[in-house]
Coordinates of C-alpha atoms and ligand atoms in Angstrom, one line a residue:
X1275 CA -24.8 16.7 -51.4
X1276 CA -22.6 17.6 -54.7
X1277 CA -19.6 18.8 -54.7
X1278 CA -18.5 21.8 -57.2
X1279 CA -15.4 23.4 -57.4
X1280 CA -15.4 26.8 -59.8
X1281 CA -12.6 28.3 -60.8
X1282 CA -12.9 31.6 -61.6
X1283 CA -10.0 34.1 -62.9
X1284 CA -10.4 37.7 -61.3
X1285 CA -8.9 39.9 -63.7
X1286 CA -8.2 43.2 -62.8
X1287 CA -10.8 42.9 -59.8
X1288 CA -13.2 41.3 -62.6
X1289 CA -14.7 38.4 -62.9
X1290 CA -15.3 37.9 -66.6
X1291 CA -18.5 36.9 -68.5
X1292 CA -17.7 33.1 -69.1
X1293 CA -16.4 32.4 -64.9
X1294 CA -20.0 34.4 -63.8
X1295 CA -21.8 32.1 -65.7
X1296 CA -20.1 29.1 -64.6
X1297 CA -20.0 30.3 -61.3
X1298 CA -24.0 31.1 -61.3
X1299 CA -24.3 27.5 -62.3
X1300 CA -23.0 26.7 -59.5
X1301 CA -24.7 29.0 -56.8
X1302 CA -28.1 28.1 -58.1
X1303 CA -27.9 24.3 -58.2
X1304 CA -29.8 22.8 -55.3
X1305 CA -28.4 20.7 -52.7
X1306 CA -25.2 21.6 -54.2
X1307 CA -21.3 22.6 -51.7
X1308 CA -19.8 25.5 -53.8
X1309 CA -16.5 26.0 -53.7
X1310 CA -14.7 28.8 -55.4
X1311 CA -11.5 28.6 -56.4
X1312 CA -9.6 31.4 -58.2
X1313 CA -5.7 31.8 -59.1
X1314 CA -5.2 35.8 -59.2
X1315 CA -2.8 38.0 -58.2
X1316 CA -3.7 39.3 -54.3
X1317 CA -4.9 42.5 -55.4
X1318 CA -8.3 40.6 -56.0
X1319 CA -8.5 39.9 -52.8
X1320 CA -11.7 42.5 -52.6
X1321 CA -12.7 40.6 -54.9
X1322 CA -12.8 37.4 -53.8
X1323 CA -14.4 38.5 -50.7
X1324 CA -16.8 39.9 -52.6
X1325 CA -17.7 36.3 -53.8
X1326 CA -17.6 35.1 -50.4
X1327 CA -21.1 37.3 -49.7
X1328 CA -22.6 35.2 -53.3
X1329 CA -23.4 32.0 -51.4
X1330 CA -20.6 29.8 -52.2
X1331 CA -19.6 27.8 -49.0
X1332 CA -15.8 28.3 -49.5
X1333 CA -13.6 30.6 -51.4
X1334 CA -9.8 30.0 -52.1
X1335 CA -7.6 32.8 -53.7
X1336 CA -4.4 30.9 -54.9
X1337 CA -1.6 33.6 -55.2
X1338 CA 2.0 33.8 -55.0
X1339 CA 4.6 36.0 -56.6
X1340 CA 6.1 32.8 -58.3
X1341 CA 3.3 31.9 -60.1
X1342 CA 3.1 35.2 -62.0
X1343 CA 3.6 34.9 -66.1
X1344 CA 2.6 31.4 -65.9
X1345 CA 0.7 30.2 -68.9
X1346 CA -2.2 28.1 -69.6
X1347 CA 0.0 24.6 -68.6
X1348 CA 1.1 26.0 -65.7
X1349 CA -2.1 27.7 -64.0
X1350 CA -3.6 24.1 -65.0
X1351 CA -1.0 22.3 -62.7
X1352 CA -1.4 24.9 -60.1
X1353 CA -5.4 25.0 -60.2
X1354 CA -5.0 21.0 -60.4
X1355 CA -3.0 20.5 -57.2
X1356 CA -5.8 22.5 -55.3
X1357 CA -8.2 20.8 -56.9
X1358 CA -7.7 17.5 -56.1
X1359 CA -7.7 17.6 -52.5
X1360 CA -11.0 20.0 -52.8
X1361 CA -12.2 16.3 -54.2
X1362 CA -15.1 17.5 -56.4
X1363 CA -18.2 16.3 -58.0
X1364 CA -18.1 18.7 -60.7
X1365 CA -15.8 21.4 -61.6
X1366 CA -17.6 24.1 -63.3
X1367 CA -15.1 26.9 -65.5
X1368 CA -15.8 29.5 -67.9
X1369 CA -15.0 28.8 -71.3
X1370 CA -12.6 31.4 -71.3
X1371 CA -11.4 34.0 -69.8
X1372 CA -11.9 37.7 -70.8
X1373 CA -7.8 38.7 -71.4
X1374 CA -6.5 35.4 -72.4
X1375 CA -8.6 34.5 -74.7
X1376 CA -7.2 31.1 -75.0
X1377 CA -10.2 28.6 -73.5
X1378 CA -7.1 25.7 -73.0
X1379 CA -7.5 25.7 -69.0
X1380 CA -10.9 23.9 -68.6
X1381 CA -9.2 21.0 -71.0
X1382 CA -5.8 21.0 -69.7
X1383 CA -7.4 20.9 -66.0
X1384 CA -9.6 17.7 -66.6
X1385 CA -6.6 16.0 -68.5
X1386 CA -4.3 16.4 -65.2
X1387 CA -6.8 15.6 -63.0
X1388 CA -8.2 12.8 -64.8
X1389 CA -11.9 14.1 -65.3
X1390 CA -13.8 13.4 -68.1
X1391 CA -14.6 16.8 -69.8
X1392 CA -17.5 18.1 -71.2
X1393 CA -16.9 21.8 -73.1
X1394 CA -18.7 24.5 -74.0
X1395 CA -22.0 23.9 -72.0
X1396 CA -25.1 26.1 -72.9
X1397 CA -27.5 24.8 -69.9
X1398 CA -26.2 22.9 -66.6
X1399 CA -28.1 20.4 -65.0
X1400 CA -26.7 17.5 -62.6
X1401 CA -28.2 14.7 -65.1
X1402 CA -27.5 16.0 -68.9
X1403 CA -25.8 19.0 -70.2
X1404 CA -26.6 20.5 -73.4
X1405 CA -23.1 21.5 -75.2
X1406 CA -22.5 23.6 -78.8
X1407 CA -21.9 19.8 -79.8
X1408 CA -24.5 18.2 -78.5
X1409 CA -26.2 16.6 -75.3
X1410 CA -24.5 14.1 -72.6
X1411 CA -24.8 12.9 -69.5
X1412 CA -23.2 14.0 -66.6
X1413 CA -20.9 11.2 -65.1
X1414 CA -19.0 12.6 -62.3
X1415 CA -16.5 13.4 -61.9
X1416 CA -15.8 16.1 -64.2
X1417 CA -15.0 19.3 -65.6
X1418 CA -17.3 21.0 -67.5
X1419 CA -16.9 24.8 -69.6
X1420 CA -19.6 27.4 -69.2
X1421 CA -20.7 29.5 -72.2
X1422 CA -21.7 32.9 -71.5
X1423 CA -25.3 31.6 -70.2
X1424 CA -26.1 33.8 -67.1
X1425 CA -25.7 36.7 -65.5
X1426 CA -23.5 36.2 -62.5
X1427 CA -25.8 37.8 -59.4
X1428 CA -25.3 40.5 -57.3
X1429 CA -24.7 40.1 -53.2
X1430 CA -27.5 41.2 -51.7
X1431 CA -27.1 43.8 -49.3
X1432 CA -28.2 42.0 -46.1
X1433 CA -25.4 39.1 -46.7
X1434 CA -21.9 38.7 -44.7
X1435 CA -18.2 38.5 -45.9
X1436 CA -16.6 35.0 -45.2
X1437 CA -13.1 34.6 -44.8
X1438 CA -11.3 33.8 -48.2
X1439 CA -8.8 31.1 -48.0
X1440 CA -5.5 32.0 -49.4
X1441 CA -3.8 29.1 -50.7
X1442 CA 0.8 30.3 -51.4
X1443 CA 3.5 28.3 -52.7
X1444 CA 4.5 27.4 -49.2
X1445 CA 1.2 25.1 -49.0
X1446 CA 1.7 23.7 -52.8
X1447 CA 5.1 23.4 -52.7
X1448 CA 6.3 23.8 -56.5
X1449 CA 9.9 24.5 -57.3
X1450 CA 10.2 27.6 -58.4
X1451 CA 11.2 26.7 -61.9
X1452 CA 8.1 24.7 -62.6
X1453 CA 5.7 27.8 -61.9
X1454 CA 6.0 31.4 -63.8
X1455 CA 7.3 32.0 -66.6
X1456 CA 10.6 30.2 -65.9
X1457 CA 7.7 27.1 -65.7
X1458 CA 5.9 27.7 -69.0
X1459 CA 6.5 26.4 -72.1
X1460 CA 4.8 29.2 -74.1
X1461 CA 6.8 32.4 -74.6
X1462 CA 6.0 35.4 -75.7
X1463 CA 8.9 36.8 -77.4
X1464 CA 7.6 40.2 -79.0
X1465 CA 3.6 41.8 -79.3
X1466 CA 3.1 44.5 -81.4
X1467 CA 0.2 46.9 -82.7
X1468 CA -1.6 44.9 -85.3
X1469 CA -2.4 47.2 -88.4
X1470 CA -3.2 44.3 -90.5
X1471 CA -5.9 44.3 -93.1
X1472 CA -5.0 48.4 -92.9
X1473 CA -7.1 50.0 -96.4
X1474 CA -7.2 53.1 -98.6
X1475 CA -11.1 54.1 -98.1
X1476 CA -12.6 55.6 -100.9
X1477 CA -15.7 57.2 -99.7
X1478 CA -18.9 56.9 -102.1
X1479 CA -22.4 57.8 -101.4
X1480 CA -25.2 55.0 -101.0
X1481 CA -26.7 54.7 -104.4
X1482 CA -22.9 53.5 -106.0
X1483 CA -23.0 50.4 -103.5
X1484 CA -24.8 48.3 -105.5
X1485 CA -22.5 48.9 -108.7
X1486 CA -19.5 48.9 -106.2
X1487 CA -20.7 45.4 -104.7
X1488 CA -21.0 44.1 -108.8
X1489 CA -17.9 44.8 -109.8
X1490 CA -15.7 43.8 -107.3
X1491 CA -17.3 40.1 -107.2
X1492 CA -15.9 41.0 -111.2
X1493 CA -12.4 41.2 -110.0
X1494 CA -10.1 38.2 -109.7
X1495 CA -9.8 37.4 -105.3
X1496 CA -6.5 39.6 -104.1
X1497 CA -4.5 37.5 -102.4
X1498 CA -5.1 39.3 -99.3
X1499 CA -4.3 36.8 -96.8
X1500 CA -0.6 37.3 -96.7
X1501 CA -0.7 37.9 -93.3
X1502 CA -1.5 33.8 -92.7
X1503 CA 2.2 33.5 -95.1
X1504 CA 5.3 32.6 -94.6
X1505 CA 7.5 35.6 -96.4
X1506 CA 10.9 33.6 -97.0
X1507 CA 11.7 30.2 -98.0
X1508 CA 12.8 29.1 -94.7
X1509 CA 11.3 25.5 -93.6
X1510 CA 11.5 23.4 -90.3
X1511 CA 11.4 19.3 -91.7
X1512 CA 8.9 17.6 -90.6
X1513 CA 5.2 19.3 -89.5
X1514 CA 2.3 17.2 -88.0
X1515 CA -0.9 18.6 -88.4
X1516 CA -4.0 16.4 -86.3
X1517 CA -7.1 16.4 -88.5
X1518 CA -8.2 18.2 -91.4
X1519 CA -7.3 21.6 -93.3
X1520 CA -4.1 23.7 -93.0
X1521 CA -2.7 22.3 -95.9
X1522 CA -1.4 25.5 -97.2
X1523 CA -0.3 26.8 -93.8
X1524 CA 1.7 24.0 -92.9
X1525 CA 3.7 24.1 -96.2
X1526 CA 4.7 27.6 -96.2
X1527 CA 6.8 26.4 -92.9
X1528 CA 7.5 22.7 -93.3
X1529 CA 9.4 20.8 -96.0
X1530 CA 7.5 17.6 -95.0
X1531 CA 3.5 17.8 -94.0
X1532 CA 2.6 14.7 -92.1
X1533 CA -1.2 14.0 -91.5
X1534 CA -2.6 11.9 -88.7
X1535 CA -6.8 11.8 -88.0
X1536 CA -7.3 10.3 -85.3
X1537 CA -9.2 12.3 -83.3
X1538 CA -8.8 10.6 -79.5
X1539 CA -6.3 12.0 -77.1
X1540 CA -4.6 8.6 -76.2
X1541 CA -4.2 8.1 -80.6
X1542 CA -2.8 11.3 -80.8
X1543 CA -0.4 11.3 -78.3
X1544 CA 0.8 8.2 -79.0
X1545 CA 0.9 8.8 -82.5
X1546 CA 3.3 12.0 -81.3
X1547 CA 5.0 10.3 -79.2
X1548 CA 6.0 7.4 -81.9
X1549 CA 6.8 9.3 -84.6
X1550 CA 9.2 11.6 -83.1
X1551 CA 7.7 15.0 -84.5
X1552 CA 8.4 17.8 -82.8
X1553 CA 5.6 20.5 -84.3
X1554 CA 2.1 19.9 -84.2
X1555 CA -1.0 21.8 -85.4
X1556 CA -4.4 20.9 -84.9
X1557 CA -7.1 23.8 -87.6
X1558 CA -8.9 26.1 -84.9
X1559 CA -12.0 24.4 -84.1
X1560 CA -14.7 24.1 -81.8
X1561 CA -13.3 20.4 -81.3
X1562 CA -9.4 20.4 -81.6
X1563 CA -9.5 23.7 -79.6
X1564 CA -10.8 20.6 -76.2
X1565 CA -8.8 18.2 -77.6
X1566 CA -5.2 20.0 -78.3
X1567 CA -5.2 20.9 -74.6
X1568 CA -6.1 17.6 -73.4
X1569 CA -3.0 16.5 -75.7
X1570 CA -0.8 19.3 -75.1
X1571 CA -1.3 18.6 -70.3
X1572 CA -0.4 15.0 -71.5
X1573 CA 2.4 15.4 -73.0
X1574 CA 3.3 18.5 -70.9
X1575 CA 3.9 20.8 -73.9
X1576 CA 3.1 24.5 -75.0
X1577 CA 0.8 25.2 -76.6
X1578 CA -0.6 27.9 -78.6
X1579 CA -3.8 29.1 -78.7
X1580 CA -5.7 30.1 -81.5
X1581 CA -3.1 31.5 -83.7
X1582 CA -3.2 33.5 -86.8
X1583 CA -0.2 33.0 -88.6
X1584 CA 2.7 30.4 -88.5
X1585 CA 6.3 31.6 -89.4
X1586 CA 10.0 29.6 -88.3
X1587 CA 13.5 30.7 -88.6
X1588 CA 14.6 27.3 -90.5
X1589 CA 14.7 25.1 -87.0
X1590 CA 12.1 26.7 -84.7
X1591 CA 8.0 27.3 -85.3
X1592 CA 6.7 30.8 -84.1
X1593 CA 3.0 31.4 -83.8
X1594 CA 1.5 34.5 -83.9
X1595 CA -1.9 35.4 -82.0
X1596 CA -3.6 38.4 -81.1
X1597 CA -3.4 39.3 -77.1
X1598 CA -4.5 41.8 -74.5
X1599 CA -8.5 41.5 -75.9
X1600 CA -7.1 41.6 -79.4
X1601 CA -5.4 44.9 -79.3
X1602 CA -1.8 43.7 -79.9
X1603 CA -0.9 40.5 -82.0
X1604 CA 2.0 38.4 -80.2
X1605 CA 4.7 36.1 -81.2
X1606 CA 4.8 33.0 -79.1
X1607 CA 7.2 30.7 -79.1
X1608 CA 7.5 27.2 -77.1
X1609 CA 10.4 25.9 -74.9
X1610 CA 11.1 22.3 -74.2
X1611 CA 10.2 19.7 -76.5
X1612 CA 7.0 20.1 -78.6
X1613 CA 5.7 23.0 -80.0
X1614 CA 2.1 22.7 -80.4
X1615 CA -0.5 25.4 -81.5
X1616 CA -4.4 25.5 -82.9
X1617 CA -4.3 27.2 -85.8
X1618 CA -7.1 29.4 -87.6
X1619 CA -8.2 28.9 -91.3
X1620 CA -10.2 31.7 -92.9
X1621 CA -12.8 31.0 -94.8
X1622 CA -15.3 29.1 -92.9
X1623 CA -18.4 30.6 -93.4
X1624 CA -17.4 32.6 -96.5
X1625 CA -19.7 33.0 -99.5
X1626 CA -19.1 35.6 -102.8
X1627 CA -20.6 37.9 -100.4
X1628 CA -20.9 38.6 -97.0
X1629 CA -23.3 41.3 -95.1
X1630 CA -21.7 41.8 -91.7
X1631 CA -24.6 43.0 -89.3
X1632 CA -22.9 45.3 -86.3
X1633 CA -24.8 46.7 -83.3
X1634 CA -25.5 49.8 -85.6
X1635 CA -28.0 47.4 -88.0
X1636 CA -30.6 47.0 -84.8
X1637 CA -33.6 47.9 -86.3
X1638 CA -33.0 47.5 -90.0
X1639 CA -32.6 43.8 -89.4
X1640 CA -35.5 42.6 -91.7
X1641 CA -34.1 45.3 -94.5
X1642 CA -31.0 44.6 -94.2
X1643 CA -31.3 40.2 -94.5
X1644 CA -34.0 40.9 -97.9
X1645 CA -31.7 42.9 -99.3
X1646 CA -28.7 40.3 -98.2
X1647 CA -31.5 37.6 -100.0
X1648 CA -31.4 39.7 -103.3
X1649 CA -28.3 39.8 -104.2
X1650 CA -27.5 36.7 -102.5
X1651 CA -25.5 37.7 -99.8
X1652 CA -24.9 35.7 -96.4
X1653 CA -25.0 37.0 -93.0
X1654 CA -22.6 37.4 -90.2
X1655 CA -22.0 39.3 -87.1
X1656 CA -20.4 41.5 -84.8
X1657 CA -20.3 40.2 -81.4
X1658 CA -22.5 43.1 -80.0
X1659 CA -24.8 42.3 -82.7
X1660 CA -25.0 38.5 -81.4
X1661 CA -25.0 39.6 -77.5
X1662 CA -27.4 41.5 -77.6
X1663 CA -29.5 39.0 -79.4
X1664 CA -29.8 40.6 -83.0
X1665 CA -27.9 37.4 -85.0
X1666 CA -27.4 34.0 -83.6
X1667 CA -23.5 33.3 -81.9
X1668 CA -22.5 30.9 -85.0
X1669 CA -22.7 33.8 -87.2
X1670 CA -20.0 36.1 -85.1
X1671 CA -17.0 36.3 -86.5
X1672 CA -13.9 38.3 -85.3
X1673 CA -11.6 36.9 -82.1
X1674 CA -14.1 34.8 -80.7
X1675 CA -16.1 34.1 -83.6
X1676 CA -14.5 33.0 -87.2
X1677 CA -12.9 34.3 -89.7
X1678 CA -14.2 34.7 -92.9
X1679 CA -12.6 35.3 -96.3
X1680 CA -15.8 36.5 -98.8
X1681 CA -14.8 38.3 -102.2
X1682 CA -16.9 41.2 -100.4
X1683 CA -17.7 41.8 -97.0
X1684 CA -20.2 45.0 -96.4
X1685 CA -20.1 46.1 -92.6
X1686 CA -23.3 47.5 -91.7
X1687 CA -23.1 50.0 -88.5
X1688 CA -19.9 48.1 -87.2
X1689 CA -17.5 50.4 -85.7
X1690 CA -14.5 48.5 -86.4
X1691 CA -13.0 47.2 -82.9
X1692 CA -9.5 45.4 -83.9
X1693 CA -11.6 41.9 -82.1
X1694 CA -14.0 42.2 -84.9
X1695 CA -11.2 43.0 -87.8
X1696 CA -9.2 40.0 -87.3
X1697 CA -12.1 37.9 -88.5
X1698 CA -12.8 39.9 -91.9
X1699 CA -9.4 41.5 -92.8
X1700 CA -9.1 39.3 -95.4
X1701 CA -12.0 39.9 -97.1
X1702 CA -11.6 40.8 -101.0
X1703 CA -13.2 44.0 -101.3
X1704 CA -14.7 45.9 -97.8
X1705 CA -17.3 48.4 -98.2
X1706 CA -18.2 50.0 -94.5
X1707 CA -21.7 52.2 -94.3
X1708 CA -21.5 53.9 -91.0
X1709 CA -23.1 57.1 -90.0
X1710 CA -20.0 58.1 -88.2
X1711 CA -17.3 59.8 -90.3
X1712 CA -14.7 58.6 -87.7
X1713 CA -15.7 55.3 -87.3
X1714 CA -12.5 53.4 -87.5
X1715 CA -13.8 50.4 -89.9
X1716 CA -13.0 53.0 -92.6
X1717 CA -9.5 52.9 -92.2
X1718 CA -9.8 49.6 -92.7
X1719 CA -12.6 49.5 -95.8
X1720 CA -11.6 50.1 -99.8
X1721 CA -15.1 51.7 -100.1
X1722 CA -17.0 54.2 -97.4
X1723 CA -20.6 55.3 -96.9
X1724 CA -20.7 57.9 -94.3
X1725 CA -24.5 57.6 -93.5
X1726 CA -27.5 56.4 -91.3
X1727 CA -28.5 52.9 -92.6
X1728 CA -32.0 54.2 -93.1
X1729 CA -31.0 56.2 -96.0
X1730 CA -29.2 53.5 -97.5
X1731 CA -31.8 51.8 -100.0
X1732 CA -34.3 53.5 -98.5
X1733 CA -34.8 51.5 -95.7
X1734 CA -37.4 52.4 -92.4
X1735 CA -36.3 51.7 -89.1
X1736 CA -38.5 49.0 -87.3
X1737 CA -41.0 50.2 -85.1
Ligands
LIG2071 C1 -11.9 39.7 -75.5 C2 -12.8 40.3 -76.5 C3 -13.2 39.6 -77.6 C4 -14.0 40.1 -78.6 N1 -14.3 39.4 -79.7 C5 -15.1 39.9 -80.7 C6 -15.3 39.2 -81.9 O1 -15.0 38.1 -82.1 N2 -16.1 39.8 -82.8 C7 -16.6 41.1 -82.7 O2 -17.2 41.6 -83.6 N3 -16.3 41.8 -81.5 C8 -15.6 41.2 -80.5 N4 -15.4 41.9 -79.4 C9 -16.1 43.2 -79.2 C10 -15.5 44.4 -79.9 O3 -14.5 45.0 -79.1 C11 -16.6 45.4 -80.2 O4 -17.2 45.8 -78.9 C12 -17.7 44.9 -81.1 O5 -17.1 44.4 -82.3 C13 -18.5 46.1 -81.4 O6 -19.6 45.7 -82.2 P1 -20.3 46.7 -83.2 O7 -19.2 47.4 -84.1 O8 -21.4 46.0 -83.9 O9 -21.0 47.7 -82.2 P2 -20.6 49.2 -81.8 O10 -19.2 49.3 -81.3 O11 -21.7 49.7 -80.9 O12 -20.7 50.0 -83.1 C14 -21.9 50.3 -83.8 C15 -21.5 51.2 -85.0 O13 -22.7 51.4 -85.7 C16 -22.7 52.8 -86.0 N5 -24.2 53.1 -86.2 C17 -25.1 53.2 -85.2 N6 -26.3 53.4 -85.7 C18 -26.2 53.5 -87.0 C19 -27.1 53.7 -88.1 N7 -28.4 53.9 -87.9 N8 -26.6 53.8 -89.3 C20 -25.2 53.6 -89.6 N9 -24.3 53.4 -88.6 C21 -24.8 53.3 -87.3 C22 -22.0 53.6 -84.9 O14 -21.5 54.8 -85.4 C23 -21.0 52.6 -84.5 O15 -19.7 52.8 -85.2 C24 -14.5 41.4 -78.4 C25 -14.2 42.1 -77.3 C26 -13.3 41.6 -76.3 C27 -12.9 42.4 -75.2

């Protein structure tokens, strides 16, 4: 019989999207022993035992007041210690979880216990697993991270609550300033409201659009992404950035940019570890964002994840990233050694102009993508839009998707959630058509069509 561990995070008494999924996985693999495993505060004790009536043989709740504030590093190393002496076939994780955002814990996990790791997993069999990057094989042992692929079930009525297991600092025995904040690297020294990307809307009725749309792919690109920019002329030496892109990034806070492209976790730390540098940045990608982790448990160092925006005093490197779901943007700093972070670079997936398709656009789909066809426009996507099937996940773009920097960006029936801004703030020109005069994505839109998308070129809802 196989063994699999998964570790869930129960957030607020939730368990979030990516850990049901990975946890399904689990619970409906044959001639499998589930263990659950979950590092929460013990006010989700109801829910853990609420997982006890799911199926899964065992169900630990790791909790202590010292292990509160700890960051992704940390949690690793906690998770890891348990773990180990679970001795698993397969540990099975969300992606990510639904607060933090960061998706470094499957990666820093397998690093510290040695697994092999296989991310972002869009099936899950025992033999091969079908990944965003492409298909392997399963050799045990290993950790592997769940995309949002199932519905986690409900307990049926008829079934018992088990006992959960709770699992303190008195079994694991950490000293108490390797655990918690005093234990992390990361540090979050300030979080703030993020009004980025903030616009003056002029509102228009649907007939200008077209002319609107022509003249600002007319107008020279603002440079509107200020917010990725260093504002004085202060500069740390010597930056390492692992792989490609961030060119422009990495100068604004570095006199010296040093470039290394090897893309193995064993080259890059050595490669770290020879030359002495201090800062390292790896471009916000589906790949460095499973290999900085591995690197970062390695070498024991903070890192950030997914950051927006570098900035340093003249000796240190601050990131910035957004936090609590997106709705405040933090600066993070790292103690210790190494300050390490994966950094975003807009522009990924931008064109002249780019049709953003929102939840609102169900039903004028077909419309919507000729029109996008005539004038040459390319598609992306809110993530309702993408959850609930409408436009495919590689089109999504905001906190979990990408971020896009077109010359125009037209936001059909998007309300304007601060997760979906941060991926289009930096657009050249925003036009917003919503048939909600509140909607907030006109506070953040140059141009405004308050109306239904049907009236917009004349368009008929599908049947
Ligand atoms: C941790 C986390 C991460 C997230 N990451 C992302 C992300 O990366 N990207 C992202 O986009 N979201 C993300 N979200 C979700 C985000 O908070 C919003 O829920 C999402 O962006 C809403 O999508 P929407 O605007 O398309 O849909 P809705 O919020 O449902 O808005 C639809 C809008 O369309 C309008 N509308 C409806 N019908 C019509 C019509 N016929 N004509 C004109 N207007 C119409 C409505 O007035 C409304 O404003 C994240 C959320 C969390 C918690």
């Amino acid at each position: 019989m196989i063994k699999i561990v998964v570790a869930v995070k129960l957030n607020q008494g939730e368990i979030g999207p990516f850990d049901g999924a990975a946890l399904e996985c689990a619970l409906s693999t044959k001639n499998a022993r589930v263990t659950v495993v979950s590092m929460s505060p013990l006010s989700a004790l109801a829910q853990a035992e609420y997982i006890t009536r799911l199926g899964a043989e065992e169900t630990i709740l790791i909790s202590d007041e010292a292990f509160k504030g700890s960051d992704t590093l940390v949690t690793a190393k906690i998770l890891a210690r348990v773990v180990r002496d679970l001795k698993p076939d397969i540990v099975l994780c969300g992606r990510q979880s639904s607060d933090g955002d960061t998706a470094q814990v499957p990666a820093e996990l397998a690093e510290m216990l040695g697994f092999r790791f296989i991310p972002y997993a869009m099936d899950f069999a025992l033999d091969e697993i079908q990944t965003r990057t492409g298909r392997y094989a399963v050799e045990t042992p290993c950790v592997v991270s769940v995309e949002r692929i199932k519905e986690l079930r409900f307990a049926s009525y008829k079934s018992q609550k088990k006992e959960v297991k709770i699992i303190d600092n008195s079994v694991l025995g950490f000293e108490k300033n390797e655990v918690g904040e005093k234990g992390s690297p990361t540090r979050v020294l300030k979080s703030f409201l993020s009004e980025a990307g903030r616009r003056k809307c002029t509102f228009v009725s649907a007939g200008d659009m077209e002319a609107i749309v022509k003249n600002a792919l007319n107008k020279p690109f603002p440079v509107a992404d200020a917010a990725f920019r260093q504002k004085d002329s202060k500069k740390i030496g010597r930056l390492l950035v692992v792989g490609e892109g961030l060119q422009g990034a990495a100068e604004d806070v570095a006199e010296t940019v040093i470039r290394f492209d090897g893309a193995a976790v064993d080259e890059i730390c050595g490669f770290i570890q020879k030359s002495g540098i201090k800062n390292v940045i790896f471009k916000s990608n589906l790949q460095n964002r499973a290999i900085a982790p591995a690197v970062a448990a390695r070498l024991n160092a903070g890192l950030c994840a997914d950051c927006i925006r570098l900035e340093t005093d003249g000796e240190k490197l601050f990131a910035y990233r957004p936090a609590a779901s997106g709705k405040i943007v933090a600066k993070i700093a790292c103690e210790g050694e190494l300050f390490m972070a994966t950094v975003r670079e807009a522009g990924e997936t931008s064109g002249d102009i780019v049709f953003g398709i929102g939840y609102g656009a169900n039903g004028y789909l077909p419309q919507i993508k000729a029109f996008a066809e005539r004038i040459g426009a390319k598609l992306a996507a809110s993530r309702k839009a993408v959850d609930n099937g409408l436009m495919p996940y590689e089109t999504q773009i905001g906190l979990t998707g990408k971020i896009i920097k077109p010359k125009v960006y037209v936001a059909w029936g998007i309300s304007g959630k601060i997760q979906h801004r941060t991926g289009m703030e930096n657009s050249g020109t925003v036009i917003a058509i919503n048939k909600d005069k509140n909607a907030e994505i006109f506070d953040y839109a140059d141009y405004g069509i308050v109306e239904d998308i049907k009236n917009v070129g004349g368009f008929q809802k599908d049947p």
